[in-house]
């Protein structure tokens, strides 16, 4: 034991007798002598805060610059939405409140997709058309390259386009475009649109068309896929909810949606909320692992001080004296770590726009505020108090007898230990719930994280139990195994942290690879790669002649599911972030037989034939929607087709045997009952990629109202987005691996004295430095192997479960990537362990023995 530390402790005790509560000389001496563990503790605190501070500040920046102004996102106070023209009742209600002066302004829009063509028909582009009346948007802005307002530039005969239209079609302002049956002039270019701050969820760039040209383009036909929207600006803010309720009473239930800017869903807001929420989960997981690092490093620091603690206790130091000084020591280190972590978080926040490049609008600004720094400091101190409470509670277990007995202090656990654990768990849960702002998911996260750590801990414990009984033949390996189970070694913490972090990273990577291989890289060679929508009934034969007889054509009738066995389908909120919904509008179809990739799960045939040979009103449902609505054979489903009710009995349940890239329908009816219903046709065909542009041009020239989706191009865009998102997620998940590395270094430093003693004894007995190095290499190799194996097993289980039960796609284990990740992990653990132990190899036996005898 260092002489200076004990003399300093005695000085501290004498000053305590003089009424001094704290002895800073004693604290500084303790920090200096344990400076390596103190640095690791500081790094762990900083690591636990960096990503969380960055994400919290970035979330505020997103709210402030992109999603925070709900009125600007939706363009009005009240939003009326439908896939059909507004019903007479709702339209009359709007006109009535306008006459009453309760609505100051209104604007109508029609949104749909269509192919636009250059005048020479050489270039075509699938675009997102928005037809708008004068005054749109009522809130927010559409910024143009010329600096004019939208209603100034958008005159009859003109269009305003996104810059991507000019780039991809090699056009410029003043050139003309074929849109439907009309030829319109490009009058200006959109540089920013508050309702569409980022272009993530659109198949094509924006094109604004004046409402006066709606009839001329002639693109809206019976059954066309159009989003009709009317936005209202109320005269008095306090009447928003009241007016919305009045209009909702006039709307057609299930067909027309009336919402306010507060309740309306936004795909952009939902996207960023979900992404930042998921990244927050990862940062909390990093905090948890870094917290284990804090506990490990502080425990190691206190273990190094056991001799000092024993001497101080033998000189009369009370438990309060020790708690007070070492708590202040932890808080001082915690404040330094919190300041470092908050600063690192602010720097990371400044880097996030580059990391999110392509997902944020150009010119996005990051504002770093004092609030972010103060919030990070406060969170850091709270985290330090939580994760250091247990190590400090063990101070009382150090006995003065340690001075004379070269043994570890009492390791028994009393009731206070378990009470402390329980209180800590409650504190952690509150912290997580506050951070995620969701009680249910917060509880699931805490439970899942604890379950993960518990499983890994039990596996690590089983391995250590085996290691205690294992006696391998090579001497270096046998000594390495004994080193793993030496008292004070943080083997279990290292394995738990490294394996948990690596498992999460590897699982994310495997899921991204599975999604990419299913929908992008493994796009079936024979699968349709060109879909055509909104083909009118009288265009069916001509369309088939134009594209070829091999085209698959399906009738489409749009309807809503009203009830199941008389029980109304509950209208869920539109901003539910996950999964499909029974409340949305479905595409019904009719036919007599199964598709080549379908088979029956229930029912003897697609439809049941009566005794007279006639087929009654029946419906066959896909297993996916059957699970959503808990549907069974014999259930009665009630649909609404543009207000016309239709009831049918479920007589079969189908499943699919091929990729979802092939056409499929949830509900299939017998032809006799839907042939005369309002309908359009959906066509699917496969063509070589180099033939698609010319075919698109021929289709849109002959049938301007038909919308065409190039699935090959869409798959490529989706792949780019998936790659970008997975890169962001891996970046944040990588911080959790640093926690494992810090614990590894901490463990080596914590057992430094024992390792030096072993190295010296090996050398005294004739071993060379190469043998000592081999022992250290074997020890870290075993650590890395255990961590990698546990991580691989857990990652593959997670990959299988999510692919099988959530995504419902084929599971590909990707053993090559898995083996590569495991090998790299083992190599890094060995390298880091050997580098941390390098100084121990330089210890000369004579110097060490002289120091030990001098104590």
JSON list of N, CA and C in Angstrom, two decimals, residues 38-85:
[
{"chain": "A", "resi": 38, "resn": "UNK", "atom": "N", "xyz": [-9.88, 6.32, -12.55]},
{"chain": "A", "resi": 38, "resn": "UNK", "atom": "CA", "xyz": [-10.67, 7.55, -12.56]},
{"chain": "A", "resi": 38, "resn": "UNK", "atom": "C", "xyz": [-10.93, 8.02, -13.99]},
{"chain": "A", "resi": 39, "resn": "UNK", "atom": "N", "xyz": [-9.92, 7.89, -14.85]},
{"chain": "A", "resi": 39, "resn": "UNK", "atom": "CA", "xyz": [-10.11, 8.28, -16.24]},
{"chain": "A", "resi": 39, "resn": "UNK", "atom": "C", "xyz": [-11.14, 7.40, -16.93]},
{"chain": "A", "resi": 40, "resn": "UNK", "atom": "N", "xyz": [-11.10, 6.10, -16.65]},
{"chain": "A", "resi": 40, "resn": "UNK", "atom": "CA", "xyz": [-12.08, 5.19, -17.26]},
{"chain": "A", "resi": 40, "resn": "UNK", "atom": "C", "xyz": [-13.47, 5.53, -16.76]},
{"chain": "A", "resi": 41, "resn": "UNK", "atom": "N", "xyz": [-13.59, 5.84, -15.47]},
{"chain": "A", "resi": 41, "resn": "UNK", "atom": "CA", "xyz": [-14.88, 6.24, -14.92]},
{"chain": "A", "resi": 41, "resn": "UNK", "atom": "C", "xyz": [-15.40, 7.49, -15.63]},
{"chain": "A", "resi": 42, "resn": "UNK", "atom": "N", "xyz": [-14.53, 8.46, -15.83]},
{"chain": "A", "resi": 42, "resn": "UNK", "atom": "CA", "xyz": [-14.92, 9.69, -16.52]},
{"chain": "A", "resi": 42, "resn": "UNK", "atom": "C", "xyz": [-15.36, 9.39, -17.95]},
{"chain": "A", "resi": 43, "resn": "UNK", "atom": "N", "xyz": [-14.60, 8.52, -18.64]},
{"chain": "A", "resi": 43, "resn": "UNK", "atom": "CA", "xyz": [-14.96, 8.16, -20.01]},
{"chain": "A", "resi": 43, "resn": "UNK", "atom": "C", "xyz": [-16.31, 7.46, -20.06]},
{"chain": "A", "resi": 44, "resn": "UNK", "atom": "N", "xyz": [-16.59, 6.60, -19.09]},
{"chain": "A", "resi": 44, "resn": "UNK", "atom": "CA", "xyz": [-17.88, 5.92, -19.06]},
{"chain": "A", "resi": 44, "resn": "UNK", "atom": "C", "xyz": [-19.03, 6.90, -18.86]},
{"chain": "A", "resi": 45, "resn": "UNK", "atom": "N", "xyz": [-18.83, 7.85, -17.96]},
{"chain": "A", "resi": 45, "resn": "UNK", "atom": "CA", "xyz": [-19.87, 8.87, -17.75]},
{"chain": "A", "resi": 45, "resn": "UNK", "atom": "C", "xyz": [-20.08, 9.67, -19.03]},
{"chain": "A", "resi": 46, "resn": "UNK", "atom": "N", "xyz": [-18.99, 10.08, -19.66]},
{"chain": "A", "resi": 46, "resn": "UNK", "atom": "CA", "xyz": [-19.10, 10.85, -20.91]},
{"chain": "A", "resi": 46, "resn": "UNK", "atom": "C", "xyz": [-19.78, 10.03, -22.00]},
{"chain": "A", "resi": 47, "resn": "UNK", "atom": "N", "xyz": [-19.43, 8.75, -22.09]},
{"chain": "A", "resi": 47, "resn": "UNK", "atom": "CA", "xyz": [-20.02, 7.88, -23.12]},
{"chain": "A", "resi": 47, "resn": "UNK", "atom": "C", "xyz": [-21.51, 7.69, -22.89]},
{"chain": "A", "resi": 48, "resn": "UNK", "atom": "N", "xyz": [-21.92, 7.60, -21.64]},
{"chain": "A", "resi": 48, "resn": "UNK", "atom": "CA", "xyz": [-23.33, 7.41, -21.34]},
{"chain": "A", "resi": 48, "resn": "UNK", "atom": "C", "xyz": [-24.18, 8.60, -21.74]},
{"chain": "A", "resi": 49, "resn": "UNK", "atom": "N", "xyz": [-23.56, 9.79, -21.80]},
{"chain": "A", "resi": 49, "resn": "UNK", "atom": "CA", "xyz": [-24.32, 11.02, -22.06]},
{"chain": "A", "resi": 49, "resn": "UNK", "atom": "C", "xyz": [-24.24, 11.51, -23.50]},
{"chain": "A", "resi": 50, "resn": "UNK", "atom": "N", "xyz": [-23.13, 11.21, -24.18]},
{"chain": "A", "resi": 50, "resn": "UNK", "atom": "CA", "xyz": [-22.86, 11.87, -25.46]},
{"chain": "A", "resi": 50, "resn": "UNK", "atom": "C", "xyz": [-24.00, 11.70, -26.46]},
{"chain": "A", "resi": 51, "resn": "UNK", "atom": "N", "xyz": [-24.40, 10.45, -26.73]},
{"chain": "A", "resi": 51, "resn": "UNK", "atom": "CA", "xyz": [-25.44, 10.24, -27.74]},
{"chain": "A", "resi": 51, "resn": "UNK", "atom": "C", "xyz": [-26.79, 10.75, -27.27]},
{"chain": "A", "resi": 52, "resn": "UNK", "atom": "N", "xyz": [-27.05, 10.65, -25.96]},
{"chain": "A", "resi": 52, "resn": "UNK", "atom": "CA", "xyz": [-28.35, 11.09, -25.45]},
{"chain": "A", "resi": 52, "resn": "UNK", "atom": "C", "xyz": [-28.49, 12.61, -25.53]},
{"chain": "A", "resi": 53, "resn": "UNK", "atom": "N", "xyz": [-27.44, 13.33, -25.16]},
{"chain": "A", "resi": 53, "resn": "UNK", "atom": "CA", "xyz": [-27.47, 14.79, -25.27]},
{"chain": "A", "resi": 53, "resn": "UNK", "atom": "C", "xyz": [-27.61, 15.21, -26.73]},
{"chain": "A", "resi": 54, "resn": "UNK", "atom": "N", "xyz": [-26.87, 14.53, -27.61]},
{"chain": "A", "resi": 54, "resn": "UNK", "atom": "CA", "xyz": [-26.95, 14.86, -29.04]},
{"chain": "A", "resi": 54, "resn": "UNK", "atom": "C", "xyz": [-28.35, 14.63, -29.58]},
{"chain": "A", "resi": 55, "resn": "UNK", "atom": "N", "xyz": [-28.95, 13.50, -29.24]},
{"chain": "A", "resi": 55, "resn": "UNK", "atom": "CA", "xyz": [-30.28, 13.18, -29.76]},
{"chain": "A", "resi": 55, "resn": "UNK", "atom": "C", "xyz": [-31.36, 14.10, -29.19]},
{"chain": "A", "resi": 56, "resn": "UNK", "atom": "N", "xyz": [-31.25, 14.43, -27.90]},
{"chain": "A", "resi": 56, "resn": "UNK", "atom": "CA", "xyz": [-32.24, 15.35, -27.31]},
{"chain": "A", "resi": 56, "resn": "UNK", "atom": "C", "xyz": [-32.19, 16.71, -27.98]},
{"chain": "A", "resi": 57, "resn": "UNK", "atom": "N", "xyz": [-30.98, 17.22, -28.21]},
{"chain": "A", "resi": 57, "resn": "UNK", "atom": "CA", "xyz": [-30.86, 18.51, -28.89]},
{"chain": "A", "resi": 57, "resn": "UNK", "atom": "C", "xyz": [-31.30, 18.43, -30.34]},
{"chain": "A", "resi": 58, "resn": "UNK", "atom": "N", "xyz": [-30.96, 17.32, -31.00]},
{"chain": "A", "resi": 58, "resn": "UNK", "atom": "CA", "xyz": [-31.33, 17.14, -32.41]},
{"chain": "A", "resi": 58, "resn": "UNK", "atom": "C", "xyz": [-32.85, 17.02, -32.55]},
{"chain": "A", "resi": 59, "resn": "UNK", "atom": "N", "xyz": [-33.49, 16.36, -31.58]},
{"chain": "A", "resi": 59, "resn": "UNK", "atom": "CA", "xyz": [-34.96, 16.25, -31.63]},
{"chain": "A", "resi": 59, "resn": "UNK", "atom": "C", "xyz": [-35.59, 17.64, -31.54]},
{"chain": "A", "resi": 60, "resn": "UNK", "atom": "N", "xyz": [-35.06, 18.48, -30.69]},
{"chain": "A", "resi": 60, "resn": "UNK", "atom": "CA", "xyz": [-35.59, 19.85, -30.60]},
{"chain": "A", "resi": 60, "resn": "UNK", "atom": "C", "xyz": [-35.35, 20.61, -31.91]},
{"chain": "A", "resi": 61, "resn": "UNK", "atom": "N", "xyz": [-34.19, 20.38, -32.54]},
{"chain": "A", "resi": 61, "resn": "UNK", "atom": "CA", "xyz": [-33.92, 21.03, -33.82]},
{"chain": "A", "resi": 61, "resn": "UNK", "atom": "C", "xyz": [-34.91, 20.57, -34.89]},
{"chain": "A", "resi": 62, "resn": "UNK", "atom": "N", "xyz": [-35.22, 19.26, -34.91]},
{"chain": "A", "resi": 62, "resn": "UNK", "atom": "CA", "xyz": [-36.18, 18.73, -35.87]},
{"chain": "A", "resi": 62, "resn": "UNK", "atom": "C", "xyz": [-37.56, 19.32, -35.62]},
{"chain": "A", "resi": 63, "resn": "UNK", "atom": "N", "xyz": [-37.97, 19.37, -34.35]},
{"chain": "A", "resi": 63, "resn": "UNK", "atom": "CA", "xyz": [-39.27, 19.95, -34.03]},
{"chain": "A", "resi": 63, "resn": "UNK", "atom": "C", "xyz": [-39.34, 21.42, -34.43]},
{"chain": "A", "resi": 64, "resn": "UNK", "atom": "N", "xyz": [-38.24, 22.11, -34.19]},
{"chain": "A", "resi": 64, "resn": "UNK", "atom": "CA", "xyz": [-38.23, 23.55, -34.46]},
{"chain": "A", "resi": 64, "resn": "UNK", "atom": "C", "xyz": [-38.16, 23.83, -35.96]},
{"chain": "A", "resi": 65, "resn": "UNK", "atom": "N", "xyz": [-37.42, 23.04, -36.71]},
{"chain": "A", "resi": 65, "resn": "UNK", "atom": "CA", "xyz": [-37.19, 23.37, -38.11]},
{"chain": "A", "resi": 65, "resn": "UNK", "atom": "C", "xyz": [-38.02, 22.59, -39.11]},
{"chain": "A", "resi": 66, "resn": "UNK", "atom": "N", "xyz": [-38.56, 21.40, -38.72]},
{"chain": "A", "resi": 66, "resn": "UNK", "atom": "CA", "xyz": [-39.23, 20.56, -39.71]},
{"chain": "A", "resi": 66, "resn": "UNK", "atom": "C", "xyz": [-40.65, 20.21, -39.29]},
{"chain": "A", "resi": 67, "resn": "UNK", "atom": "N", "xyz": [-40.79, 19.61, -38.13]},
{"chain": "A", "resi": 67, "resn": "UNK", "atom": "CA", "xyz": [-42.10, 19.05, -37.75]},
{"chain": "A", "resi": 67, "resn": "UNK", "atom": "C", "xyz": [-42.81, 19.82, -36.65]},
{"chain": "A", "resi": 68, "resn": "UNK", "atom": "N", "xyz": [-42.17, 20.88, -36.14]},
{"chain": "A", "resi": 68, "resn": "UNK", "atom": "CA", "xyz": [-42.75, 21.55, -34.98]},
{"chain": "A", "resi": 68, "resn": "UNK", "atom": "C", "xyz": [-44.00, 22.36, -35.29]},
{"chain": "A", "resi": 69, "resn": "UNK", "atom": "N", "xyz": [-44.06, 22.96, -36.48]},
{"chain": "A", "resi": 69, "resn": "UNK", "atom": "CA", "xyz": [-45.20, 23.79, -36.84]},
{"chain": "A", "resi": 69, "resn": "UNK", "atom": "C", "xyz": [-46.24, 22.92, -37.54]},
{"chain": "A", "resi": 70, "resn": "UNK", "atom": "N", "xyz": [-47.20, 22.41, -36.78]},
{"chain": "A", "resi": 70, "resn": "UNK", "atom": "CA", "xyz": [-48.20, 21.50, -37.33]},
{"chain": "A", "resi": 70, "resn": "UNK", "atom": "C", "xyz": [-49.07, 22.19, -38.37]},
{"chain": "A", "resi": 71, "resn": "UNK", "atom": "N", "xyz": [-49.36, 23.46, -38.15]},
{"chain": "A", "resi": 71, "resn": "UNK", "atom": "CA", "xyz": [-50.17, 24.18, -39.14]},
{"chain": "A", "resi": 71, "resn": "UNK", "atom": "C", "xyz": [-49.44, 24.25, -40.49]},
{"chain": "A", "resi": 72, "resn": "UNK", "atom": "N", "xyz": [-48.14, 24.49, -40.45]},
{"chain": "A", "resi": 72, "resn": "UNK", "atom": "CA", "xyz": [-47.38, 24.57, -41.69]},
{"chain": "A", "resi": 72, "resn": "UNK", "atom": "C", "xyz": [-47.30, 23.22, -42.38]},
{"chain": "A", "resi": 73, "resn": "UNK", "atom": "N", "xyz": [-47.22, 22.16, -41.59]},
{"chain": "A", "resi": 73, "resn": "UNK", "atom": "CA", "xyz": [-47.15, 20.82, -42.18]},
{"chain": "A", "resi": 73, "resn": "UNK", "atom": "C", "xyz": [-48.43, 20.46, -42.92]},
{"chain": "A", "resi": 74, "resn": "UNK", "atom": "N", "xyz": [-49.57, 20.92, -42.38]},
{"chain": "A", "resi": 74, "resn": "UNK", "atom": "CA", "xyz": [-50.85, 20.53, -42.97]},
{"chain": "A", "resi": 74, "resn": "UNK", "atom": "C", "xyz": [-51.50, 21.65, -43.79]},
{"chain": "A", "resi": 75, "resn": "UNK", "atom": "N", "xyz": [-51.02, 22.87, -43.62]},
{"chain": "A", "resi": 75, "resn": "UNK", "atom": "CA", "xyz": [-51.52, 23.96, -44.44]},
{"chain": "A", "resi": 75, "resn": "UNK", "atom": "C", "xyz": [-52.80, 24.59, -43.96]},
{"chain": "A", "resi": 76, "resn": "UNK", "atom": "N", "xyz": [-53.32, 24.21, -42.80]},
{"chain": "A", "resi": 76, "resn": "UNK", "atom": "CA", "xyz": [-54.57, 24.79, -42.33]},
{"chain": "A", "resi": 76, "resn": "UNK", "atom": "C", "xyz": [-54.85, 24.43, -40.88]},
{"chain": "A", "resi": 77, "resn": "UNK", "atom": "N", "xyz": [-55.92, 25.04, -40.32]},
{"chain": "A", "resi": 77, "resn": "UNK", "atom": "CA", "xyz": [-56.35, 24.71, -38.96]},
{"chain": "A", "resi": 77, "resn": "UNK", "atom": "C", "xyz": [-57.16, 23.42, -38.95]},
{"chain": "A", "resi": 78, "resn": "UNK", "atom": "N", "xyz": [-58.02, 23.25, -39.95]},
{"chain": "A", "resi": 78, "resn": "UNK", "atom": "CA", "xyz": [-58.87, 22.06, -40.06]},
{"chain": "A", "resi": 78, "resn": "UNK", "atom": "C", "xyz": [-58.61, 21.44, -41.43]},
{"chain": "A", "resi": 79, "resn": "UNK", "atom": "N", "xyz": [-58.46, 20.12, -41.45]},
{"chain": "A", "resi": 79, "resn": "UNK", "atom": "CA", "xyz": [-58.15, 19.41, -42.68]},
{"chain": "A", "resi": 79, "resn": "UNK", "atom": "C", "xyz": [-59.26, 18.42, -42.98]},
{"chain": "A", "resi": 80, "resn": "UNK", "atom": "N", "xyz": [-59.85, 18.53, -44.17]},
{"chain": "A", "resi": 80, "resn": "UNK", "atom": "CA", "xyz": [-60.87, 17.60, -44.63]},
{"chain": "A", "resi": 80, "resn": "UNK", "atom": "C", "xyz": [-60.23, 16.72, -45.71]},
{"chain": "A", "resi": 81, "resn": "UNK", "atom": "N", "xyz": [-60.27, 15.40, -45.49]},
{"chain": "A", "resi": 81, "resn": "UNK", "atom": "CA", "xyz": [-59.55, 14.50, -46.39]},
{"chain": "A", "resi": 81, "resn": "UNK", "atom": "C", "xyz": [-60.47, 13.37, -46.84]},
{"chain": "A", "resi": 82, "resn": "UNK", "atom": "N", "xyz": [-60.35, 13.01, -48.14]},
{"chain": "A", "resi": 82, "resn": "UNK", "atom": "CA", "xyz": [-61.13, 11.91, -48.67]},
{"chain": "A", "resi": 82, "resn": "UNK", "atom": "C", "xyz": [-60.46, 11.40, -49.95]},
{"chain": "A", "resi": 83, "resn": "UNK", "atom": "N", "xyz": [-60.77, 10.15, -50.31]},
{"chain": "A", "resi": 83, "resn": "UNK", "atom": "CA", "xyz": [-60.31, 9.62, -51.60]},
{"chain": "A", "resi": 83, "resn": "UNK", "atom": "C", "xyz": [-61.38, 9.77, -52.67]},
{"chain": "A", "resi": 84, "resn": "UNK", "atom": "N", "xyz": [-62.45, 10.46, -52.32]},
{"chain": "A", "resi": 84, "resn": "UNK", "atom": "CA", "xyz": [-63.52, 10.79, -53.27]},
{"chain": "A", "resi": 84, "resn": "UNK", "atom": "C", "xyz": [-63.82, 12.27, -53.13]},
{"chain": "A", "resi": 85, "resn": "UNK", "atom": "N", "xyz": [-64.54, 12.83, -54.09]},
{"chain": "A", "resi": 85, "resn": "UNK", "atom": "CA", "xyz": [-64.94, 14.22, -53.94]},
{"chain": "A", "resi": 85, "resn": "UNK", "atom": "C", "xyz": [-65.76, 14.38, -52.67]}
]
